[in-house]
């Protein structure tokens, strides 16, 4: 049983009828508008419906009533709550649902399922947001769900492949509908790893539709996404010699650009995280750190909400005094293009070595220095087993993280 908010922001109750009672109710489920936008009122209004339905279930399970008596009770149930009209899921006369109708109905069930399975909030939100914001505009929400076949999903795959990476500044605020009208350069398009992630979410949706018998087969079962054998192959760390050459080039840049690039090299922050972080100072321990614990920030994962201490070299360069102004002056897109198209091309022509590779470099060097893997994971904002990560605070004391990151000696 679910209390679901409709597209009109009203609440309705949905009861899935078990197989043993489908012939008595002559439907697969009950959908009843509660005619309220208040969740509290919806709970109150749903109680008499649930109570009487539970009574019918109990009488059926105990065998106290025969079929004719149960049918009479169901008739009274339908009449009392104005449920006599055929459901959209009558067994012998199913309405062919559109993608929009199916998705609206299943989203609340997805949320409830993830809650029951103790799936982290970030994953649940990620799946739901993708289905609402990306999948529906691409699939064409008015398409009947029954027509979702292999051919249709191949079209979806082709369309998704043409979408851009969302970490590129010029695309970040645009809707999928707007992006679909643009011609995205090949180098700006999503990777196969992202496409694989998208189809994993789509498969969850169609698995639900299959369970509900809206479709006869899950079309995503026949779609394959070719991935590299090792995800790390998508980005390679720079060698120490290459880092040394990069630093020499950083020093020739404007001081603001230099400061920002050094911050990436010595912090392991994701590209967008530097601009989202707050630079703070812990007086008790005399430690500068990047603060990414603000709950209003939109970060990649649950573990991304963390603190990262500044390396001693960044402090020695006086970066804390200038960084805020530098970040206001230079935007993420400019720094990324400056590094990838001008600076690193003078060091290597490898497509797998880009500005993001500085993050991989830091992780690799800390590993070589035998820093505890859990500490490395926390610095990078990676989730890991063996520790329940809080969303808004570090699990390791700032001093331990500082000691680990200061071991870096490029």
C-alpha atoms as one frame of an Amber mdcrd trajectory, in Angstrom:
protein
   0.000   0.000   0.000   1.277   3.439  -0.918   0.275   7.048  -0.435   1.398
   8.650  -3.684   1.569  12.266  -4.811   0.158  12.722  -8.318   1.383  15.113
 -11.016  -1.267  17.590  -9.799   0.302  17.438  -6.304  -2.742  15.707  -4.831
  -2.377  12.474  -2.887  -3.927   9.136  -3.746  -3.878   5.706  -2.163  -2.707
   2.754  -4.179  -3.291  -0.832  -3.065  -1.828  -3.714  -5.031  -4.253  -6.637
  -4.897  -2.720 -10.103  -4.333  -3.397 -12.896  -6.828  -5.819 -14.696  -4.489
  -8.202 -11.703  -4.488  -7.897 -10.446  -8.060 -10.893 -12.430  -9.273 -13.016
 -11.079  -6.414 -12.046  -7.437  -6.983 -11.806  -7.952 -10.755  -8.750  -5.720
 -10.831  -5.023  -5.831 -10.066  -4.912  -2.716  -7.953  -6.978   0.002  -6.303
  -6.309   3.645  -7.062  -8.312   6.192  -5.098  -7.785   9.949  -5.073  -7.763
  11.335  -1.545  -8.417  14.858  -2.864  -5.906  16.613  -0.654  -2.476  18.161
  -1.041  -1.710  17.564   2.645   0.148  14.355   3.439  -1.203  14.401   6.990
  -4.804  14.639   5.728  -4.061  11.909   3.165  -3.023   9.529   5.959  -6.255
  10.258   7.862  -8.460   9.811   4.779  -6.749   6.567   3.801  -7.278   4.849
   7.167 -10.944   3.734   6.667 -10.089   2.443   3.179  -7.142   0.435   4.500
  -9.139  -0.831   7.491 -11.965  -2.239   5.376  -9.598  -3.655   2.787  -7.605
  -5.409   5.532 -10.862  -6.889   6.843 -11.638  -8.380   3.421  -8.099  -9.791
   3.209  -8.417 -11.346   6.668 -11.813 -12.928   5.927 -10.401 -14.367   2.705
  -7.286 -15.790   4.396  -9.201 -17.392   7.280 -11.865 -18.932   5.008 -14.705
 -17.565   7.149 -16.486 -16.172   4.075 -17.227 -18.040   0.874 -16.760 -16.482
  -2.562 -20.263 -15.005  -2.782 -19.943 -13.386   0.656 -16.541 -11.958  -0.238
 -17.945 -10.596  -3.504 -20.728  -8.852  -1.579 -18.189  -7.302   0.805 -16.110
  -6.095  -2.127 -19.214  -4.566  -3.707 -19.952  -2.660  -0.476 -16.281  -1.631
  -0.300 -16.396  -0.270  -3.864 -19.714   1.515  -3.309 -18.628   3.104  -0.026
 -15.452   4.554  -1.479 -16.727   5.152  -5.036 -14.459   2.488  -6.525 -16.980
   0.863  -8.812 -15.433   2.238 -11.986 -12.980  -0.142 -13.654  -9.372   0.315
 -12.577  -6.754   1.229 -15.126  -5.343  -2.238 -14.455  -8.410  -4.462 -14.837
  -7.079  -7.930 -15.539  -8.895  -8.680 -18.761  -8.970  -5.152 -20.153  -5.723
  -3.448 -19.238  -5.243   0.121 -20.313  -2.062   0.576 -22.313  -0.092   3.015
 -20.196   2.254   5.683 -21.490   5.773   6.033 -20.127   4.717   9.103 -18.185
   1.876   7.262 -16.430   4.083   4.288 -15.570   6.900   6.455 -14.311   4.646
   8.607 -12.136   3.209   5.499 -10.512   6.504   3.721  -9.956   8.624   6.576
  -8.605   7.110   6.430  -5.139   7.511   2.657  -5.151  11.154   3.056  -6.150
  11.671   5.384  -3.201   9.916   3.016  -0.824  11.881   0.046  -2.145  15.218
   1.821  -1.681  14.235   2.843   1.822  13.329  -0.725   2.677  16.618  -1.963
   1.218  18.619   0.665   3.143  20.009   2.080  -0.089  21.822   5.355   0.511
  19.872   8.533  -0.161  22.260   9.706  -2.874  21.617   6.588  -4.967  17.845
   6.780  -4.550  17.818  10.462  -5.491  20.143   9.821  -8.429  17.885   7.142
  -9.931  14.679   9.130  -9.494  16.186  12.371 -10.822  17.571  10.596 -13.876
  14.212   9.022 -14.733  12.360  12.301 -14.330  14.858  14.742 -15.839  16.692
  12.725 -18.493  14.890   9.528 -19.436  11.373  10.904 -19.944  12.430  13.704
 -22.342  14.485  11.200 -24.330  11.955   8.344 -24.494   9.001  10.606 -25.423
   6.633  10.302 -22.478   3.534   9.840 -24.644   4.845   6.622 -26.171   2.813
   3.588 -25.009   4.906   1.444 -22.694   3.935  -1.640 -24.713   5.821  -0.216
 -27.691   9.119  -0.133 -25.829  11.065  -2.743 -27.727  14.705  -3.331 -28.618
  14.495  -0.927 -31.564  13.076   1.833 -29.371  15.812   1.373 -26.774  18.498
   1.540 -29.469  17.108   4.960 -30.390  17.272   5.974 -26.731  20.869   4.753
 -26.522  21.848   6.777 -29.587  20.184   9.916 -28.185  21.802   9.561 -24.762
  25.219   9.136 -26.394  24.836  12.591 -27.920  24.249  14.328 -24.580  27.154
  16.313 -23.063  29.038  15.791 -19.836  27.332  17.827 -17.138  30.587  19.042
 -15.602  31.164  21.319 -18.604  30.110  24.825 -17.624  28.177  25.752 -20.775
  25.813  22.767 -20.472  25.334  22.673 -16.721  22.168  24.753 -16.426  20.462
  23.555 -19.613  17.565  21.095 -19.597  17.701  17.864 -21.590  15.050  19.291
 -23.939  17.383  22.222 -24.692  20.413  19.967 -25.092  18.579  17.746 -27.574
  18.195  20.734 -29.891  21.956  21.346 -29.896  24.782  19.652 -31.787  27.227
  18.589 -29.094  30.895  18.220 -30.124  32.153  14.649 -29.851  34.766  15.548
 -27.240  32.052  17.001 -24.967  29.771  13.948 -25.042  29.236  11.514 -22.170
  31.522   8.520 -21.742  30.448   4.899 -22.088  30.745   4.590 -18.315  28.080
   7.276 -17.912  25.934   5.638 -20.582  26.238   2.336 -18.709  25.099   4.089
 -15.515  22.114   5.587 -17.362  21.003   2.207 -18.698  21.309   0.626 -15.262
  18.691   3.126 -14.096  16.507   2.525 -17.150  16.665  -1.213 -16.491  15.329
  -0.659 -12.964  12.340   1.156 -14.459  11.552  -1.544 -17.026  12.003  -4.291
 -14.442   9.240  -2.637 -12.455   7.048  -2.381 -15.575   7.648  -6.061 -16.281
   6.662  -7.017 -12.730   3.489  -4.966 -13.149   2.794  -6.669 -16.491   2.732
  -3.382 -18.392   5.260  -4.984 -20.751   5.953  -8.597 -21.684   9.753  -8.397
 -21.813  12.436  -6.045 -20.504  13.942  -4.484 -23.667  17.082  -3.363 -21.817
  18.119  -7.018 -21.492  19.185  -6.869 -25.137  21.149  -3.614 -24.950  24.893
  -3.793 -24.350  27.252  -0.963 -23.445  30.909  -1.620 -24.208  33.098  -0.617
 -21.278  36.826  -0.601 -20.739  37.948  -3.677 -18.805  39.191  -1.357 -16.055
  37.474   1.950 -15.276  40.833   3.397 -14.295  41.861   3.149 -17.954  39.615
   6.113 -18.721  42.033   8.392 -16.835  45.700   7.772 -16.138  47.779   9.431
 -13.408  50.713  11.634 -14.355  54.173  10.337 -13.584  56.310  12.211 -11.047
  58.453  13.540 -13.876  55.361  14.806 -15.693  54.095  16.443 -12.492  57.427
  18.213 -12.118  57.123  19.538 -15.677  53.532  20.591 -15.043  54.539  22.520
 -11.936  57.190  24.396 -13.924  54.459  25.405 -16.366  52.048  26.321 -13.557
  54.654  28.780 -12.284  54.610  30.602 -15.633  50.840  31.193 -15.451  49.054
  34.146 -13.874  49.254  33.760 -10.088  45.513  33.074  -9.784  45.618  30.281
 -12.386  48.758  28.898 -10.744  47.120  28.830  -7.300  44.049  26.988  -8.571
  46.083  24.354 -10.434  48.302  23.747  -7.410  45.164  23.253  -5.304  43.990
  20.484  -7.634  47.396  18.803  -7.625  47.679  18.783  -3.823  44.064  18.166
  -2.743  42.512  15.512  -5.006  39.329  17.589  -5.261  36.980  16.924  -8.152
  36.918  19.725 -10.708  33.714  21.411  -9.509  34.409  20.840  -5.807  37.045
  23.571  -5.523  34.500  26.246  -6.464  31.859  24.730  -4.188  34.103  24.449
  -1.134  34.645  27.018   1.614  38.222  27.735   2.705  38.330  27.610   6.508
  40.919  27.742   9.292  40.961  25.525  12.391  42.551  27.731  15.064  42.908
  24.921  17.597  45.052  22.834  15.247  46.377  25.649  13.022  45.122  23.870
   9.897  43.609  25.371   6.738  41.066  23.108   5.013  38.516  22.907   2.216
  35.037  22.522   3.708  32.530  20.533   1.614  30.128  19.669   4.426  27.333
  22.125   3.581  24.161  20.062   3.101  22.891  22.443   0.410  25.776  21.588
  -1.930  25.101  19.334  -4.903  27.960  16.834  -4.805  28.566  13.604  -6.666
  28.084  11.073  -3.861  27.184  10.815  -0.210  30.869  10.496   0.666  31.718
  13.712  -1.181  30.548  15.725   1.839  33.863  16.006   3.656  36.792  18.206
   4.691  40.181  18.187   2.951  43.202  19.844   4.612  45.494  22.119   2.586
  48.902  20.661   1.880  51.779  22.497   3.574  53.111  23.633   0.175  49.843
  25.445  -0.586  50.104  27.275   2.723  53.764  28.125   2.137  52.802  29.678
  -1.208  50.321  31.962   0.568  47.389  30.505  -1.383  44.840  30.850   1.483
  45.224  34.652   1.247  44.393  34.772  -2.480  42.280  31.728  -3.340  38.799
  33.208  -2.913  39.581  36.076  -5.260  41.202  33.708  -7.761  38.106  31.509
  -7.829  35.926  34.560  -8.479  38.169  35.694 -11.315  38.655  32.350 -13.058
  35.778  29.991 -13.773  35.981  26.210 -13.807  35.530  25.886 -17.565  38.400
  28.298 -18.303  40.834  26.518 -15.956  39.910  23.091 -17.331  40.363  24.151
 -20.947  43.585  25.999 -20.125  45.047  22.866 -18.575  43.785  20.308 -21.102
  44.277  22.306 -24.307  47.381  24.397 -23.529  49.392  23.179 -20.537  49.238
  19.380 -20.595  49.595  19.172 -24.419  53.180  20.367 -23.988  53.847  17.428
 -21.647  51.917  14.515 -23.194  49.535  13.793 -26.048  47.710  11.026 -24.139
  43.923  11.449 -24.196  43.795   9.612 -20.868  45.808  12.302 -19.101  43.740
  15.415 -18.409  43.261  17.808 -15.489  41.125  15.216 -13.701  44.192  12.959
 -13.795  45.708  15.092 -11.030  43.162  13.481  -8.726  44.295  10.006  -9.818
  47.903  11.099  -9.387  47.314  12.142  -5.783  45.541   8.859  -5.014  48.355
   6.835  -6.608  51.108   8.707  -4.760  49.365   8.360  -1.379  49.000   4.646
  -2.039  52.740   4.364  -2.780  53.403   6.198   0.498  51.412   3.451   2.252
  48.736   5.816   3.564  45.759   3.853   4.937  43.267   3.177   2.120  40.367
   4.408   4.266  42.130   7.734   4.805  42.757   8.041   1.049  39.084   7.265
   0.375  37.979   9.976   2.769  40.296  12.590   1.274  39.005  11.772  -2.210
  35.367  11.523  -1.127  35.048   7.878  -2.139  32.631   5.512  -0.443  34.176
   2.419   1.066  33.328  -0.623   3.122  34.062  -0.936   6.805  33.023   2.587
   7.718  29.635   4.285   7.755  30.272   7.701   6.255  28.394  10.637   7.711
  27.015  12.960   5.082  28.198  16.184   6.602  31.342  15.493   8.603  34.667
  13.719   8.406  35.104  10.438  10.239  38.815  11.009  10.718  40.173  13.896
  12.809  41.443  16.784  10.698  44.946  16.215  12.066  45.135  12.679  10.683
  43.983  13.809   7.232  46.529  16.654   7.339  49.343  14.294   8.284  48.443
  11.992   5.390  48.203  14.676   2.722  51.422  16.394   3.850  53.321  13.206
   3.019  52.995  14.108  -0.657  56.321  15.258  -2.051  56.164  15.886  -5.760
